[in-house]
Short mmCIF file of C-alpha atoms in Angstrom, two decimals:
data_model
loop_
_atom_site.label_atom_id
_atom_site.label_comp_id
_atom_site.label_asym_id
_atom_site.label_seq_id
_atom_site.Cartn_x
_atom_site.Cartn_y
_atom_site.Cartn_z
CA MET A 1 -10.44 62.02 145.23
CA LYS A 2 -8.95 64.83 146.62
CA PRO A 3 -9.95 64.90 150.41
CA LEU A 4 -8.80 60.71 150.15
CA LEU A 5 -4.99 62.00 148.61
CA SER A 6 -4.94 64.60 151.45
CA LEU A 7 -5.90 61.88 153.93
CA LEU A 8 -3.02 59.85 152.51
CA PHE A 9 -0.36 62.45 152.52
CA LEU A 10 -0.76 63.47 155.97
CA LEU A 11 -1.10 59.31 156.71
CA ALA A 12 2.63 59.17 154.93
CA SER A 13 3.40 62.28 156.61
CA ALA A 14 2.80 60.99 159.96
CA VAL A 15 4.13 57.08 159.17
CA ALA A 16 7.40 58.57 157.89
CA PRO A 17 9.30 60.07 160.95
CA ALA A 18 8.36 57.18 163.49
CA MET A 19 9.87 54.77 161.14
CA ALA A 20 12.97 57.24 160.80
CA ALA A 21 12.83 57.62 164.49
CA ALA A 22 12.65 54.05 165.73
CA PRO A 23 14.79 51.90 163.41
CA VAL A 24 14.36 48.53 163.98
CA ALA A 25 17.30 46.41 163.63
CA PRO A 26 17.74 42.46 162.58
CA ALA A 27 17.52 40.16 165.69
CA SER A 28 20.12 37.40 164.42
CA ARG A 29 23.18 37.03 162.30
CA GLU A 30 20.55 34.82 160.33
CA ALA A 31 17.82 38.12 159.76
CA SER A 32 21.02 39.92 159.02
CA THR A 33 22.15 37.37 155.98
CA ALA A 34 19.13 37.08 154.87
CA ILE A 35 18.58 40.67 154.24
CA ILE A 36 21.88 40.62 152.25
CA ALA A 37 20.85 37.44 150.02
CA ASN A 38 17.56 39.10 149.33
CA LEU A 39 19.05 41.75 148.19
CA ARG A 40 21.80 40.57 146.27
CA LYS A 41 19.58 36.78 145.08
CA VAL A 42 19.82 36.50 141.15
CA VAL A 43 16.07 36.86 140.02
CA SER A 44 17.11 37.30 135.82
CA ASP A 45 15.60 34.77 133.88
CA GLN A 46 18.82 33.32 132.71
CA GLY A 47 20.60 33.86 135.79
CA VAL A 48 22.27 31.00 137.89
CA GLU A 49 22.52 30.86 141.39
CA ARG A 50 24.32 27.60 143.07
CA LEU A 51 25.93 26.84 146.63
CA GLU A 52 27.27 23.63 146.76
CA LYS A 53 29.83 20.56 147.07
CA VAL A 54 31.91 19.41 144.05
CA ARG A 55 34.16 16.56 144.38
CA ILE A 56 37.55 17.68 143.46
CA GLY A 57 40.71 15.69 144.09
CA GLY A 58 39.43 13.20 146.28
CA ILE A 59 37.34 14.79 148.40
CA ASP A 60 34.13 17.33 149.13
CA GLN A 61 35.22 20.91 147.54
CA TRP A 62 32.34 24.07 148.11
CA VAL A 63 31.71 26.31 145.38
CA SER A 64 29.55 29.48 145.24
CA ILE A 65 28.70 29.91 141.41
CA ARG A 66 26.55 33.23 140.26
CA GLY A 67 25.60 35.24 137.43
CA ASN A 68 22.71 36.76 135.43
CA ASP A 69 23.34 34.83 132.58
CA ARG A 70 24.30 32.02 132.16
CA ARG A 71 25.64 32.68 128.55
CA ASN A 72 28.11 34.50 130.18
CA PRO A 73 32.04 33.56 130.08
CA VAL A 74 33.27 31.98 133.53
CA LEU A 75 35.42 33.50 135.89
CA LEU A 76 37.19 31.51 138.58
CA MET A 77 38.41 33.62 141.86
CA LEU A 78 41.11 31.45 143.69
CA HIS A 79 41.52 33.13 147.26
CA GLY A 80 44.42 34.26 148.72
CA GLY A 81 45.88 32.79 151.98
CA PRO A 82 46.71 30.05 151.88
CA GLY A 83 43.06 29.73 153.48
CA TRP A 84 41.99 33.33 153.47
CA VAL A 85 38.66 33.16 151.50
CA ALA A 86 37.14 35.30 149.11
CA MET A 87 33.18 33.51 149.36
CA PRO A 88 32.31 34.97 152.57
CA THR A 89 33.28 38.50 151.54
CA SER A 90 32.02 38.12 147.83
CA TRP A 91 28.40 39.67 149.15
CA TYR A 92 30.42 42.80 148.90
CA PHE A 93 32.31 43.41 145.88
CA GLN A 94 30.86 40.85 143.72
CA ARG A 95 27.62 41.63 142.85
CA GLY A 96 28.63 43.65 139.39
CA TRP A 97 31.06 41.64 138.51
CA GLU A 98 27.53 38.45 138.20
CA GLU A 99 26.13 40.85 134.94
CA TYR A 100 28.92 40.14 133.04
CA PHE A 101 30.61 36.82 134.53
CA THR A 102 29.42 33.60 135.69
CA VAL A 103 31.39 34.18 139.06
CA VAL A 104 32.46 30.93 140.83
CA GLN A 105 34.46 31.43 144.25
CA TRP A 106 36.01 28.72 145.53
CA ASP A 107 37.04 27.33 149.25
CA GLN A 108 39.66 25.37 148.34
CA ARG A 109 41.47 22.50 150.24
CA GLY A 110 41.47 23.30 154.31
CA ALA A 111 39.94 26.45 153.42
CA GLY A 112 36.71 27.78 154.37
CA LYS A 113 33.79 25.61 153.81
CA THR A 114 35.80 23.23 152.33
CA TYR A 115 37.68 23.04 155.74
CA ALA A 116 34.34 22.24 157.62
CA ALA A 117 33.26 19.84 155.32
CA ASN A 118 36.28 17.53 155.71
CA ASP A 119 38.26 15.59 158.48
CA PRO A 120 41.70 17.50 158.90
CA ALA A 121 43.36 14.84 160.08
CA VAL A 122 42.61 13.23 156.34
CA VAL A 123 43.25 16.40 154.69
CA ALA A 124 46.58 17.08 156.58
CA PRO A 125 48.76 14.86 154.18
CA THR A 126 47.42 15.92 151.09
CA MET A 127 47.97 20.05 151.42
CA THR A 128 51.10 20.07 149.48
CA ARG A 129 51.47 22.80 146.54
CA GLU A 130 51.21 20.16 143.84
CA ARG A 131 48.59 19.12 144.99
CA MET A 132 46.71 22.44 145.06
CA ILE A 133 47.90 23.14 141.84
CA ALA A 134 46.09 19.64 140.78
CA ASP A 135 42.72 20.25 142.34
CA SER A 136 42.42 23.63 140.06
CA GLU A 137 43.22 21.83 137.35
CA GLU A 138 40.51 19.75 138.37
CA MET A 139 38.36 22.65 139.16
CA VAL A 140 38.50 24.24 135.65
CA ALA A 141 38.27 21.30 133.94
CA TRP A 142 35.08 20.71 136.03
CA LEU A 143 33.71 24.54 135.08
CA ARG A 144 34.07 23.92 131.04
CA GLY A 145 32.26 20.85 131.28
CA GLU A 146 29.35 22.27 133.92
CA PHE A 147 29.17 24.95 131.64
CA GLY A 148 29.75 24.17 128.33
CA LYS A 149 33.35 26.93 128.00
CA ASP A 150 36.30 26.10 125.99
CA ARG A 151 38.02 28.40 127.88
CA ILE A 152 37.57 30.45 131.20
CA PHE A 153 39.11 33.32 132.99
CA VAL A 154 41.19 32.84 135.92
CA LEU A 155 41.54 35.26 138.41
CA GLY A 156 43.97 34.49 141.32
CA HIS A 157 44.28 36.84 144.60
CA SER A 158 47.38 37.05 146.68
CA TRP A 159 48.26 32.99 147.12
CA GLY A 160 45.63 32.60 144.39
CA SER A 161 48.06 34.01 142.18
CA TYR A 162 50.31 31.95 142.48
CA LEU A 163 47.90 28.43 141.69
CA GLY A 164 47.05 31.03 138.60
CA LEU A 165 50.13 31.83 137.32
CA GLU A 166 50.44 27.84 137.15
CA LEU A 167 47.84 27.01 135.74
CA ALA A 168 48.63 29.72 132.75
CA GLN A 169 51.91 27.52 132.40
CA ARG A 170 50.34 24.26 132.30
CA ARG A 171 46.78 25.08 131.12
CA PRO A 172 47.16 28.36 128.73
CA GLU A 173 44.43 26.44 126.32
CA TRP A 174 41.93 26.25 129.02
CA LEU A 175 41.95 30.54 129.82
CA HIS A 176 40.86 33.29 127.82
CA ALA A 177 43.46 35.09 130.39
CA TYR A 178 44.95 34.70 133.38
CA ILE A 179 44.66 37.92 135.85
CA GLY A 180 46.67 38.65 139.23
CA ILE A 181 46.03 40.00 142.06
CA GLY A 182 48.35 40.60 144.66
CA GLN A 183 50.59 39.04 142.10
CA ILE A 184 53.56 36.84 143.78
CA SER A 185 56.31 37.00 141.40
CA ASN A 186 59.31 37.13 144.01
CA ALA A 187 58.37 36.14 147.32
CA PRO A 188 61.10 36.23 149.28
CA GLU A 189 62.71 39.80 148.22
CA SER A 190 59.10 40.76 148.61
CA GLU A 191 58.65 39.93 152.27
CA ARG A 192 62.50 41.92 152.45
CA ARG A 193 61.14 45.07 151.21
CA GLY A 194 58.06 44.32 153.63
CA TRP A 195 60.35 43.85 156.65
CA ALA A 196 62.21 47.39 155.34
CA TRP A 197 59.42 49.46 154.66
CA THR A 198 57.10 48.61 157.91
CA LEU A 199 60.88 49.91 159.96
CA GLN A 200 61.15 52.78 157.89
CA GLN A 201 57.41 53.01 159.17
CA ALA A 202 57.76 52.48 162.59
CA ARG A 203 60.62 54.64 163.11
CA ALA A 204 58.88 57.51 161.23
CA ASP A 205 56.14 57.18 163.94
CA GLY A 206 58.09 56.67 166.99
CA ASN A 207 57.02 53.26 167.59
CA ALA A 208 59.61 51.91 169.94
CA GLU A 209 57.43 48.78 170.60
CA ALA A 210 57.25 47.87 166.51
CA VAL A 211 60.98 49.55 165.80
CA ALA A 212 62.43 46.15 168.62
CA GLU A 213 60.06 43.86 167.35
CA LEU A 214 60.98 44.35 163.73
CA ASN A 215 64.69 44.69 164.64
CA ALA A 216 64.58 41.47 166.44
CA LEU A 217 63.89 39.40 163.37
CA ALA A 218 66.73 40.44 161.59
CA PRO A 219 68.21 39.72 159.60
CA TYR A 220 64.70 38.93 158.04
CA ALA A 221 64.15 36.66 154.94
CA GLN A 222 67.42 35.56 154.17
CA GLY A 223 67.99 32.91 151.55
CA SER A 224 66.09 30.61 150.72
CA THR A 225 64.72 29.40 153.84
CA PRO A 226 61.02 29.23 155.10
CA VAL A 227 60.73 32.65 157.47
CA PRO A 228 59.32 31.06 160.66
CA LEU A 229 55.75 31.13 161.30
CA ASP A 230 56.16 33.72 164.63
CA ALA A 231 58.28 35.91 162.58
CA LEU A 232 56.13 36.79 159.69
CA PHE A 233 53.42 37.34 161.71
CA LYS A 234 55.19 40.09 164.23
CA GLN A 235 56.17 41.37 160.29
CA ARG A 236 52.42 41.47 159.32
CA ARG A 237 51.49 42.57 162.91
CA TRP A 238 53.24 46.09 161.88
CA LEU A 239 52.78 45.67 157.87
CA ASN A 240 49.25 45.80 158.45
CA HIS A 241 48.88 48.02 161.49
CA TYR A 242 50.72 50.73 159.20
CA GLY A 243 48.27 50.25 156.08
CA GLY A 244 50.90 47.55 153.82
CA MET A 245 47.61 45.31 153.49
CA VAL A 246 44.71 47.81 152.88
CA HIS A 247 45.81 51.23 152.49
CA ASN A 248 44.92 54.03 155.24
CA ARG A 249 43.93 51.14 157.40
CA ARG A 250 45.29 50.18 161.12
CA GLY A 251 44.68 46.11 159.70
CA GLY A 252 42.07 44.05 158.06
CA ASP A 253 39.64 43.77 160.69
CA ALA A 254 36.68 45.79 158.31
CA GLU A 255 37.17 42.83 156.03
CA ALA A 256 37.28 40.13 158.64
CA ALA A 257 34.05 41.43 159.90
CA ALA A 258 32.58 40.98 156.59
CA VAL A 259 32.79 37.40 156.82
CA LYS A 260 29.87 36.96 159.49
CA LEU A 261 27.42 38.57 157.24
CA SER A 262 28.19 36.06 154.47
CA PRO A 263 24.93 34.37 153.50
CA GLU A 264 26.62 31.68 152.21
CA TYR A 265 28.53 30.66 155.90
CA THR A 266 26.17 29.42 158.59
CA ASP A 267 27.20 29.82 162.33
CA GLN A 268 29.47 27.23 162.69
CA ASP A 269 31.34 28.11 158.97
CA VAL A 270 31.81 31.56 160.38
CA ALA A 271 33.18 29.94 163.81
CA ASP A 272 35.85 27.43 161.90
CA VAL A 273 37.16 29.57 159.35
CA TRP A 274 39.80 31.04 161.15
CA LYS A 275 40.58 27.44 161.95
CA GLY A 276 40.96 26.73 157.97
CA ASN A 277 42.61 29.71 158.06
CA ASP A 278 45.06 28.81 160.16
CA PHE A 279 45.26 24.81 159.27
CA SER A 280 46.35 25.97 155.39
CA MET A 281 49.25 28.90 156.68
CA GLN A 282 50.49 26.29 159.04
CA HIS A 283 50.94 23.74 156.35
CA LEU A 284 51.46 26.02 152.88
CA LEU A 285 52.29 29.39 153.50
CA GLY A 286 56.10 28.85 154.79
CA GLU A 287 56.94 27.09 151.38
CA VAL A 288 55.15 29.72 149.35
CA LEU A 289 57.28 32.66 150.56
CA THR A 290 60.31 30.64 149.41
CA LEU A 291 58.94 30.92 146.02
CA ASP A 292 60.67 32.85 142.99
CA MET A 293 58.23 33.20 140.53
CA SER A 294 59.85 35.66 138.24
CA ALA A 295 61.64 33.19 136.43
CA VAL A 296 58.38 32.42 134.47
CA ARG A 297 59.31 34.42 131.20
CA GLU A 298 56.22 33.80 128.79
CA LEU A 299 53.06 32.50 128.91
CA LYS A 300 50.79 31.71 126.05
CA THR A 301 47.58 33.15 127.82
CA PRO A 302 46.58 37.35 127.56
CA LEU A 303 48.02 38.66 131.17
CA PHE A 304 45.87 41.18 132.87
CA LEU A 305 47.86 42.30 136.62
CA PHE A 306 45.77 44.16 138.61
CA GLU A 307 48.00 46.03 141.90
CA GLY A 308 47.63 48.24 144.54
CA ARG A 309 50.43 51.02 144.60
CA HIS A 310 50.50 50.62 148.02
CA ASP A 311 50.52 46.78 148.18
CA HIS A 312 53.36 45.33 150.64
CA ASN A 313 52.13 42.82 152.28
CA VAL A 314 52.92 41.10 148.45
CA SER A 315 55.20 43.32 146.86
CA SER A 316 53.59 45.36 143.93
CA GLU A 317 56.65 47.30 143.06
CA LEU A 318 58.23 43.44 142.32
CA ALA A 319 54.97 42.56 140.35
CA ALA A 320 55.25 45.20 137.89
CA GLN A 321 59.51 44.21 137.63
CA TRP A 322 58.21 41.13 136.61
CA PHE A 323 55.76 42.16 134.43
CA ALA A 324 58.02 44.10 132.42
CA THR A 325 59.75 41.03 131.59
CA VAL A 326 57.43 38.52 130.79
CA LYS A 327 55.85 38.06 127.26
CA ALA A 328 52.48 37.03 126.42
CA PRO A 329 49.96 36.96 123.45
CA SER A 330 48.51 40.53 125.34
CA LYS A 331 49.44 42.26 128.62
CA GLN A 332 48.00 44.90 130.53
CA LEU A 333 48.92 46.49 133.98
CA VAL A 334 46.50 48.35 136.04
CA TRP A 335 47.81 50.41 138.96
CA PHE A 336 45.06 50.95 141.16
CA GLU A 337 46.09 54.21 143.29
CA GLN A 338 44.30 53.95 146.20
CA SER A 339 44.30 50.18 146.61
CA ALA A 340 47.04 48.03 148.67
CA HIS A 341 46.92 44.02 149.09
CA GLU A 342 42.68 44.11 148.90
CA VAL A 343 42.41 45.45 145.58
CA MET A 344 38.65 44.71 144.78
CA ILE A 345 37.74 45.22 148.12
CA GLU A 346 39.21 48.66 148.38
CA GLU A 347 38.79 49.67 144.79
CA PRO A 348 35.00 47.93 143.78
CA GLY A 349 33.82 50.47 141.53
CA LYS A 350 37.41 50.17 139.57
CA THR A 351 37.96 46.60 139.78
CA LEU A 352 34.26 45.73 137.91
CA LEU A 353 35.26 48.99 135.03
CA THR A 354 38.43 46.99 134.10
CA LEU A 355 37.12 43.42 134.85
CA VAL A 356 34.27 44.57 131.75
CA GLN A 357 36.36 47.25 129.73
CA GLN A 358 39.24 45.34 129.13
CA VAL A 359 39.06 41.81 130.17
CA ARG A 360 35.55 41.00 128.92
CA PRO A 361 36.14 41.89 125.52
CA ILE A 362 38.60 38.91 125.82
CA ALA A 363 35.80 36.18 125.42
CA GLU A 364 33.38 38.32 123.74
CA ARG A 365 36.13 38.19 120.29
CA ALA A 366 36.06 34.72 121.48
CA GLY A 367 31.72 34.29 120.71
CA ASP A 368 31.93 33.54 124.32
CA ALA A 369 29.51 35.53 125.74
CA PRO A 370 25.75 37.50 124.77
CA ARG A 371 26.36 40.84 123.19
#
């Protein structure tokens, strides 16, 4: 037996350096996404892993539903943008959530896979705030019925925080709690503060090009008139450059590139995702940035805010000021000190811990979670 063991050891020792010296790269995007899909495959006995179209608001809308135990509470994430879908980057930040929640990623009307599944010319007239709110209500109602739940959690990010806050006001009896990330409060004031902060960074950096371009936008976001999108994009270019969207990064290129590794997205979906993003922004963004949600003073569902300390894309400072004024059955503001606007990607570990330790117990106390 000993000679055989020695032979096996020698063979392993010989093979290991050879494998390390010549790694085999995936041959294609298909091969790369297959690796990710297999690695995060839900294999638990009570698990759920679904990618499908649901008829919402008269059109086909795509959802991904994933979780280790279908008895867990349902958590619906409302992505930002409008059009900045979270489904294709969820492979990075969401896997841990799925042990404690049944997580639903939904590509909203005009965005992502839903954009690709419908004729934009037909959908365009329906791209209104009220229709998007109605879609959100329909989606929550469908999930409650599909999983036999009286209540679910809703997490809204950025633009999705507007939809989530509307849901929390209109349908509190359907929610265990509302969680806002990059919460919209006073959008025009947020824009003004973002512009002023960016100009300050550019001056400190000696960036004459940025200073000139930002000064040319003044007066920026005055009154209730929508900011022209070309002006907004110029402001965002430099705000992102100085880390106002992702802390200590020059822009969101890493997050955008992660879309290409999404197992949920076909090659065509990847090609179309930015078309959907542009389509959604053209129809919704200007009006959204005129909203002052700080007038909301009371909610009848528990409230959580997850705020990046360095978020200047949607001012976390303003969100905290609003949070201090609102009444709710319970509320908690959690600061993410190493994040800007993309909290769940920038600090995924703290996001998971907060969801598990602070949010999920609400469902446990309601009997909507296995112990």
